[in-house]
């Protein structure tokens, strides 16, 4: 019978590698309990460090060069529609760091405020030829039927867009406008209202009607604000083209609340509407001040404007220009300063508060950033993020 040879004895190295089994030794070892070192991880870390060393100096150089380039006057000219520099002349002009001549303002780039020539706006007619005693404020008078409405004549078709024409048709026929009887539009765009000035009593009744409407003053404010917003969108092209009807309508809608207060102001001594007194006077000097919110300048005036009503009216205007709604009073912003100067020259400095009103036609400020620098930073951040992930 064959007998197999005995197994060879274990070497010392094998004994050292064999783990000693005890009661505390788990059957399955946990690999995560032992530290591991991955060669790919070291290589990825080295690559990230190398990219950082290379790209950080490049980024700083790119930011410096792009900032220097984008603050150069020629670079600003490239984005201007009136640029005097062509692309081919950049190489020569970029080496010139002398003071840059300021561009003359372009009216087409300015936001709409009032038309450049205010004399082109509809002039407020005053038909009373001689002095007439102003009647006192009436009490529940019988209003004319129909009550004078703005745009009561045939509406002109001289519009640049159909949308603007349709807007005016719809606005003039809606009760939201008609029931508020806006003095700011009646004064320039209502033939019936203007003709009523031949009869001071009829004018007195009309003013009472504009001050006492079925909708509240707050509701009418909301209505006019809605119409103004709709006009901006429906008549954007006409406003850009300085269409007089669209421009004057927007100015009147924005000045609705202020002009309602002006029309309803009462002379406490005579208990008469100040506006009615201005209409009844043989001197039109006081009358002219009611047209300021509509963008109409005051012509030469006399001492006939030196009265408590005019002084109170100018105080009302100054307060409006100091309020949060001043930016919408574009017509008054363009005319108040000159009117205050003329009034103070004739009546004395206490009559009107002189103020410097920032024109709403100024270009909005735009903060410029370095496009090249921002691009370089974004590139580096993106690369480093991908490398670390």
Coordinates of C-alpha atoms in Angstrom, one line a residue:
X1 CA 0.0 0.0 0.0
X2 CA 1.2 3.5 -0.9
X3 CA 1.6 5.8 1.9
X4 CA 1.7 9.6 1.1
X5 CA 4.6 11.6 2.4
X6 CA 4.0 13.9 5.3
X7 CA 3.1 17.6 4.7
X8 CA 6.0 20.0 4.7
X9 CA 6.3 22.2 7.9
X10 CA 5.0 25.8 7.7
X11 CA 7.6 28.4 7.2
X12 CA 8.1 31.2 9.7
X13 CA 6.9 33.8 7.2
X14 CA 3.6 32.0 6.8
X15 CA 3.1 31.8 10.5
X16 CA 3.6 35.6 10.8
X17 CA 1.0 36.4 8.1
X18 CA -1.6 34.1 9.5
X19 CA -3.9 36.1 11.9
X20 CA -4.5 34.8 15.3
X21 CA -8.1 33.9 15.9
X22 CA -9.5 35.0 19.2
X23 CA -12.9 35.5 20.6
X24 CA -12.6 39.2 19.8
X25 CA -11.7 38.8 16.2
X26 CA -14.6 39.4 13.8
X27 CA -15.2 36.7 11.2
X28 CA -15.3 39.3 8.3
X29 CA -12.8 42.2 8.5
X30 CA -14.0 45.7 7.6
X31 CA -12.0 47.0 4.7
X32 CA -12.8 50.6 5.6
X33 CA -11.1 50.1 8.9
X34 CA -7.7 50.1 7.2
X35 CA -6.2 53.1 5.6
X36 CA -5.8 52.9 1.8
X37 CA -3.7 55.0 -0.5
X38 CA -4.9 55.3 -4.1
X39 CA -2.4 56.3 -6.8
X40 CA -5.1 57.9 -9.1
X41 CA -6.2 60.2 -6.2
X42 CA -2.6 61.5 -5.8
X43 CA -2.4 62.0 -9.5
X44 CA -5.7 64.0 -9.6
X45 CA -4.5 66.2 -6.7
X46 CA -1.2 66.9 -8.4
X47 CA -3.1 67.8 -11.6
X48 CA -5.4 70.2 -9.8
X49 CA -2.4 71.9 -8.1
X50 CA -0.6 72.2 -11.5
X51 CA -3.7 73.9 -13.1
X52 CA -4.0 76.3 -10.2
X53 CA -0.4 77.4 -10.5
X54 CA -0.8 77.9 -14.2
X55 CA -4.3 79.6 -14.3
X56 CA -4.1 82.0 -11.4
X57 CA -1.4 84.2 -13.0
X58 CA -3.2 84.0 -16.3
X59 CA -6.5 85.1 -14.6
X60 CA -4.9 88.1 -12.9
X61 CA -3.3 89.2 -16.2
X62 CA -6.6 88.8 -18.1
X63 CA -8.5 90.8 -15.4
X64 CA -5.9 93.6 -15.6
X65 CA -5.9 93.8 -19.4
X66 CA -9.7 93.6 -19.8
X67 CA -10.2 96.2 -17.1
X68 CA -7.8 98.6 -18.9
X69 CA -9.4 97.9 -22.2
X70 CA -13.1 98.3 -21.1
X71 CA -12.5 101.6 -19.3
X72 CA -10.9 103.1 -22.4
X73 CA -13.1 105.8 -24.0
X74 CA -13.0 104.0 -27.4
X75 CA -14.4 100.9 -25.8
X76 CA -17.4 102.9 -24.5
X77 CA -17.8 104.4 -28.0
X78 CA -18.2 100.9 -29.5
X79 CA -21.5 100.5 -27.7
X80 CA -22.8 104.0 -28.6
X81 CA -25.0 104.4 -31.6
X82 CA -23.3 107.8 -32.2
X83 CA -19.8 106.4 -32.1
X84 CA -17.3 108.3 -34.1
X85 CA -14.8 105.5 -34.0
X86 CA -14.9 102.6 -36.5
X87 CA -13.6 99.2 -35.7
X88 CA -10.6 99.7 -38.0
X89 CA -9.5 102.7 -36.1
X90 CA -9.3 100.9 -32.7
X91 CA -5.6 100.0 -32.9
X92 CA -4.6 103.7 -33.1
X93 CA -7.2 105.1 -30.7
X94 CA -6.6 102.5 -28.0
X95 CA -3.0 103.9 -27.5
X96 CA -4.4 107.4 -26.9
X97 CA -5.3 107.9 -23.2
X98 CA -6.0 111.6 -23.3
X99 CA -9.2 113.1 -21.9
X100 CA -12.2 112.0 -23.9
X101 CA -14.6 114.6 -25.3
X102 CA -18.1 114.4 -23.9
X103 CA -20.8 113.4 -26.5
X104 CA -23.6 115.8 -27.1
X105 CA -26.9 114.4 -25.9
X106 CA -29.1 112.8 -28.5
X107 CA -32.8 113.5 -28.0
X108 CA -33.7 110.1 -29.5
X109 CA -31.9 108.4 -26.7
X110 CA -33.6 110.3 -23.9
X111 CA -36.6 108.9 -22.1
X112 CA -39.9 110.6 -22.8
X113 CA -40.5 113.6 -20.5
X114 CA -42.1 116.4 -22.5
X115 CA -41.7 117.4 -26.1
X116 CA -38.6 119.4 -26.8
X117 CA -40.6 122.4 -28.0
X118 CA -43.3 123.0 -25.4
X119 CA -44.8 125.6 -27.6
X120 CA -46.0 122.8 -29.8
X121 CA -48.3 121.5 -27.0
X122 CA -52.0 122.6 -27.1
X123 CA -52.2 126.1 -25.6
X124 CA -54.8 126.5 -22.9
X125 CA -57.4 128.9 -24.3
X126 CA -58.8 131.7 -22.1
X127 CA -61.7 133.3 -23.7
X128 CA -63.0 135.7 -21.0
X129 CA -62.2 139.1 -22.5
X130 CA -62.8 141.3 -19.4
X131 CA -63.0 141.2 -15.7
X132 CA -66.1 139.4 -14.3
X133 CA -66.9 138.9 -10.6
X134 CA -66.2 135.3 -9.7
X135 CA -69.2 133.5 -8.2
X136 CA -68.9 131.6 -4.9
X137 CA -68.6 127.9 -4.8
X138 CA -72.0 126.5 -5.7
X139 CA -74.0 124.0 -3.6
X140 CA -75.2 120.9 -5.5
X141 CA -75.6 122.7 -8.9
X142 CA -77.4 121.1 -11.8
X143 CA -74.6 119.8 -14.0
X144 CA -74.7 120.0 -17.8
X145 CA -75.9 116.9 -19.7
X146 CA -73.7 115.6 -21.1
X147 CA -70.9 116.8 -18.9
X148 CA -67.9 118.1 -20.9
X149 CA -65.5 115.3 -21.8
X150 CA -61.9 115.3 -23.2
X151 CA -61.4 114.5 -26.9
X152 CA -65.0 115.5 -27.6
X153 CA -64.2 116.4 -31.2
X154 CA -63.3 114.0 -34.0
X155 CA -60.3 112.1 -33.0
X156 CA -57.4 112.6 -35.3
X157 CA -56.1 109.6 -37.2
X158 CA -52.6 110.9 -37.2
X159 CA -51.2 108.0 -35.2
X160 CA -48.2 105.8 -36.0
X161 CA -49.9 102.6 -34.9
X162 CA -53.4 101.2 -35.0
X163 CA -53.0 100.1 -31.4
X164 CA -52.6 103.7 -30.2
X165 CA -55.6 104.9 -32.2
X166 CA -57.7 102.1 -30.7
X167 CA -56.5 102.9 -27.2
X168 CA -57.8 106.5 -27.6
X169 CA -61.1 105.3 -29.0
X170 CA -61.6 102.9 -26.1
X171 CA -60.4 105.3 -23.4
X172 CA -62.6 108.2 -24.4
X173 CA -65.7 105.9 -24.5
X174 CA -65.2 104.2 -21.1
X175 CA -66.9 105.3 -18.0
X176 CA -63.7 104.9 -16.0
X177 CA -62.5 108.1 -17.6
X178 CA -65.7 110.0 -18.2
X179 CA -67.0 109.6 -14.7
X180 CA -63.8 111.1 -13.2
X181 CA -64.0 114.2 -15.3
X182 CA -60.3 114.8 -15.4
X183 CA -59.5 118.5 -15.2
X184 CA -56.0 117.8 -16.6
X185 CA -57.4 116.6 -19.9
X186 CA -60.5 118.9 -20.0
X187 CA -58.3 122.0 -19.8
X188 CA -56.6 121.3 -23.2
X189 CA -58.7 118.6 -25.0
X190 CA -62.3 119.5 -24.4
X191 CA -64.0 121.9 -26.7
X192 CA -67.1 122.1 -24.6
X193 CA -65.1 122.9 -21.4
X194 CA -63.1 125.6 -23.2
X195 CA -66.2 127.2 -24.7
X196 CA -67.9 127.2 -21.2
X197 CA -65.3 129.8 -20.1
X198 CA -67.3 132.4 -22.0
X199 CA -69.9 132.0 -19.2
X200 CA -68.3 132.3 -15.8
X201 CA -71.2 130.6 -14.1
X202 CA -71.0 127.6 -16.4
X203 CA -67.3 127.4 -15.7
X204 CA -68.0 127.5 -12.0
X205 CA -70.5 124.6 -12.4
X206 CA -68.0 122.6 -14.4
X207 CA -65.3 123.0 -11.8
X208 CA -67.7 121.8 -9.1
X209 CA -68.4 118.8 -11.3
X210 CA -64.7 117.9 -11.6
X211 CA -64.3 118.2 -7.9
X212 CA -67.3 116.1 -7.0
X213 CA -67.4 112.9 -8.9
X214 CA -69.2 109.6 -8.2
X215 CA -66.0 107.6 -8.0
X216 CA -63.8 108.6 -5.1
X217 CA -60.6 110.6 -5.7
X218 CA -58.6 107.5 -4.9
X219 CA -60.5 105.4 -7.4
X220 CA -60.0 108.0 -10.1
X221 CA -56.3 108.1 -9.3
X222 CA -56.1 104.3 -9.9
X223 CA -58.1 104.7 -13.1
X224 CA -55.8 107.4 -14.5
X225 CA -52.7 105.4 -13.5
X226 CA -54.1 102.4 -15.4
X227 CA -54.8 104.5 -18.5
X228 CA -51.3 105.9 -18.3
X229 CA -49.8 102.5 -18.1
X230 CA -51.9 101.2 -21.0
X231 CA -51.0 104.3 -23.1
X232 CA -47.3 103.6 -22.6
X233 CA -47.6 100.1 -24.0
X234 CA -50.2 100.7 -26.7
X235 CA -48.6 104.0 -27.9
X236 CA -45.0 103.2 -27.4
X237 CA -44.1 104.0 -31.0
X238 CA -46.2 107.2 -31.0
X239 CA -44.5 108.3 -27.8
X240 CA -41.1 107.6 -29.3
X241 CA -42.1 109.6 -32.4
X242 CA -43.2 112.5 -30.1
X243 CA -46.8 112.3 -31.3
X244 CA -48.3 115.4 -29.6
X245 CA -51.6 113.8 -28.9
X246 CA -50.0 110.8 -27.2
X247 CA -47.4 112.9 -25.3
X248 CA -49.9 115.4 -24.0
X249 CA -52.4 112.7 -23.0
X250 CA -49.7 110.9 -21.0
X251 CA -48.6 114.1 -19.2
X252 CA -52.3 114.9 -18.4
X253 CA -53.0 111.4 -17.0
X254 CA -49.9 111.6 -14.8
X255 CA -50.8 115.0 -13.5
X256 CA -54.5 114.1 -12.8
X257 CA -54.4 114.1 -9.0
X258 CA -52.3 117.3 -8.7
X259 CA -54.4 119.2 -11.2
X260 CA -57.6 118.1 -9.5
X261 CA -56.3 119.6 -6.3
X262 CA -55.4 122.8 -8.1
X263 CA -58.8 123.1 -9.7
X264 CA -60.6 122.5 -6.5
X265 CA -58.6 125.0 -4.4
X266 CA -60.8 127.6 -2.8
X267 CA -60.0 131.2 -2.0
X268 CA -61.1 131.4 1.7
X269 CA -61.7 135.1 1.6
X270 CA -64.1 135.1 -1.4
X271 CA -65.3 131.5 -1.0
X272 CA -64.7 131.0 -4.7
X273 CA -62.6 128.6 -6.7
X274 CA -59.2 130.0 -7.3
X275 CA -59.3 128.7 -10.9
X276 CA -62.6 130.5 -11.5
X277 CA -61.1 133.7 -10.2
X278 CA -58.2 133.3 -12.6
X279 CA -60.7 132.8 -15.5
X280 CA -62.8 135.8 -14.4
X281 CA -59.8 138.2 -14.1
X282 CA -59.0 140.5 -17.0
X283 CA -55.3 139.8 -16.4
X284 CA -54.4 136.3 -17.5
X285 CA -51.2 136.2 -15.4
X286 CA -52.7 133.9 -12.7
X287 CA -54.4 131.7 -15.2
X288 CA -51.1 130.7 -16.8
X289 CA -49.9 128.9 -13.7
X290 CA -52.6 126.2 -14.0
X291 CA -50.9 125.0 -17.2
X292 CA -47.5 124.2 -15.6
X293 CA -48.2 120.5 -14.9
X294 CA -49.1 120.1 -18.6
X295 CA -45.7 121.3 -19.8
X296 CA -46.7 124.8 -20.8
X297 CA -44.3 127.5 -19.8
X298 CA -45.4 130.8 -18.3
X299 CA -45.1 133.8 -20.5
X300 CA -44.4 137.3 -19.2
X301 CA -46.6 138.1 -16.3
X302 CA -47.7 141.1 -14.3
X303 CA -48.3 141.9 -10.7
X304 CA -51.8 140.5 -11.3
X305 CA -50.3 137.1 -10.4
X306 CA -49.3 138.3 -7.0
X307 CA -52.2 136.9 -5.0
X308 CA -52.8 134.3 -2.3
X309 CA -54.2 131.7 -4.8
X310 CA -51.1 131.8 -7.0
X311 CA -48.9 131.6 -3.9
X312 CA -50.8 128.6 -2.6
X313 CA -50.8 127.0 -6.0
X314 CA -47.0 127.2 -6.3
X315 CA -46.6 125.8 -2.8
X316 CA -48.8 122.9 -3.9
X317 CA -46.5 122.4 -6.9
X318 CA -43.3 122.5 -4.9
X319 CA -44.7 120.0 -2.4
X320 CA -45.6 117.6 -5.3
X321 CA -42.1 117.9 -6.8
X322 CA -40.7 117.0 -3.4
X323 CA -42.9 113.9 -3.0
X324 CA -42.4 110.3 -4.1
X325 CA -44.6 110.9 -7.2
X326 CA -42.4 113.7 -8.6
X327 CA -40.9 111.5 -11.3
X328 CA -44.2 111.2 -13.0
X329 CA -44.8 114.9 -13.1
X330 CA -42.7 115.4 -16.2
X331 CA -44.5 118.5 -17.4
X332 CA -44.2 120.3 -14.0
X333 CA -40.5 119.3 -13.7
X334 CA -39.8 121.1 -17.0
X335 CA -41.7 124.3 -16.2
X336 CA -41.7 125.0 -12.4
X337 CA -38.2 126.5 -12.1
X338 CA -38.7 129.1 -14.8
X339 CA -42.2 130.0 -13.5
X340 CA -41.0 130.4 -9.9
X341 CA -38.2 132.7 -11.1
X342 CA -40.6 134.9 -13.0
X343 CA -43.1 135.0 -10.2
X344 CA -40.4 135.9 -7.6
X345 CA -39.1 138.6 -9.9
X346 CA -42.5 140.3 -10.1
X347 CA -43.9 139.6 -6.6
X348 CA -40.8 139.0 -4.5
X349 CA -38.9 136.0 -3.4
X350 CA -41.3 134.7 -0.7
X351 CA -44.0 133.9 -3.4
X352 CA -42.5 130.7 -4.7
X353 CA -40.0 128.2 -3.4
X354 CA -37.1 128.0 -5.7
X355 CA -35.8 124.5 -6.3
X356 CA -33.6 122.6 -8.6
X357 CA -35.6 119.7 -10.1
X358 CA -33.8 116.8 -11.7
X359 CA -35.1 116.4 -15.2
X360 CA -36.7 113.1 -15.9
X361 CA -35.2 113.1 -19.3
X362 CA -31.8 112.3 -18.0
X363 CA -30.3 109.0 -19.0
X364 CA -30.6 106.3 -16.4
X365 CA -27.2 105.5 -14.9
X366 CA -25.8 102.1 -15.8
X367 CA -23.0 100.4 -13.8
X368 CA -20.4 98.9 -16.1
X369 CA -18.3 95.9 -15.1
X370 CA -15.3 94.4 -16.7
X371 CA -16.6 91.7 -19.0
X372 CA -13.2 90.2 -19.7
X373 CA -12.4 89.9 -16.0
X374 CA -15.7 88.3 -15.1
X375 CA -15.2 85.8 -18.0
X376 CA -11.7 84.9 -16.8
X377 CA -12.8 84.4 -13.2
X378 CA -15.7 82.2 -14.3
X379 CA -13.4 80.1 -16.5
X380 CA -11.0 79.4 -13.7
X381 CA -13.7 78.6 -11.2
X382 CA -15.3 76.2 -13.7
X383 CA -12.0 74.4 -14.5
X384 CA -11.0 74.1 -10.8
X385 CA -14.5 72.8 -9.9
X386 CA -14.3 70.1 -12.5
X387 CA -10.8 69.2 -11.5
X388 CA -11.7 68.8 -7.8
X389 CA -14.9 66.9 -8.5

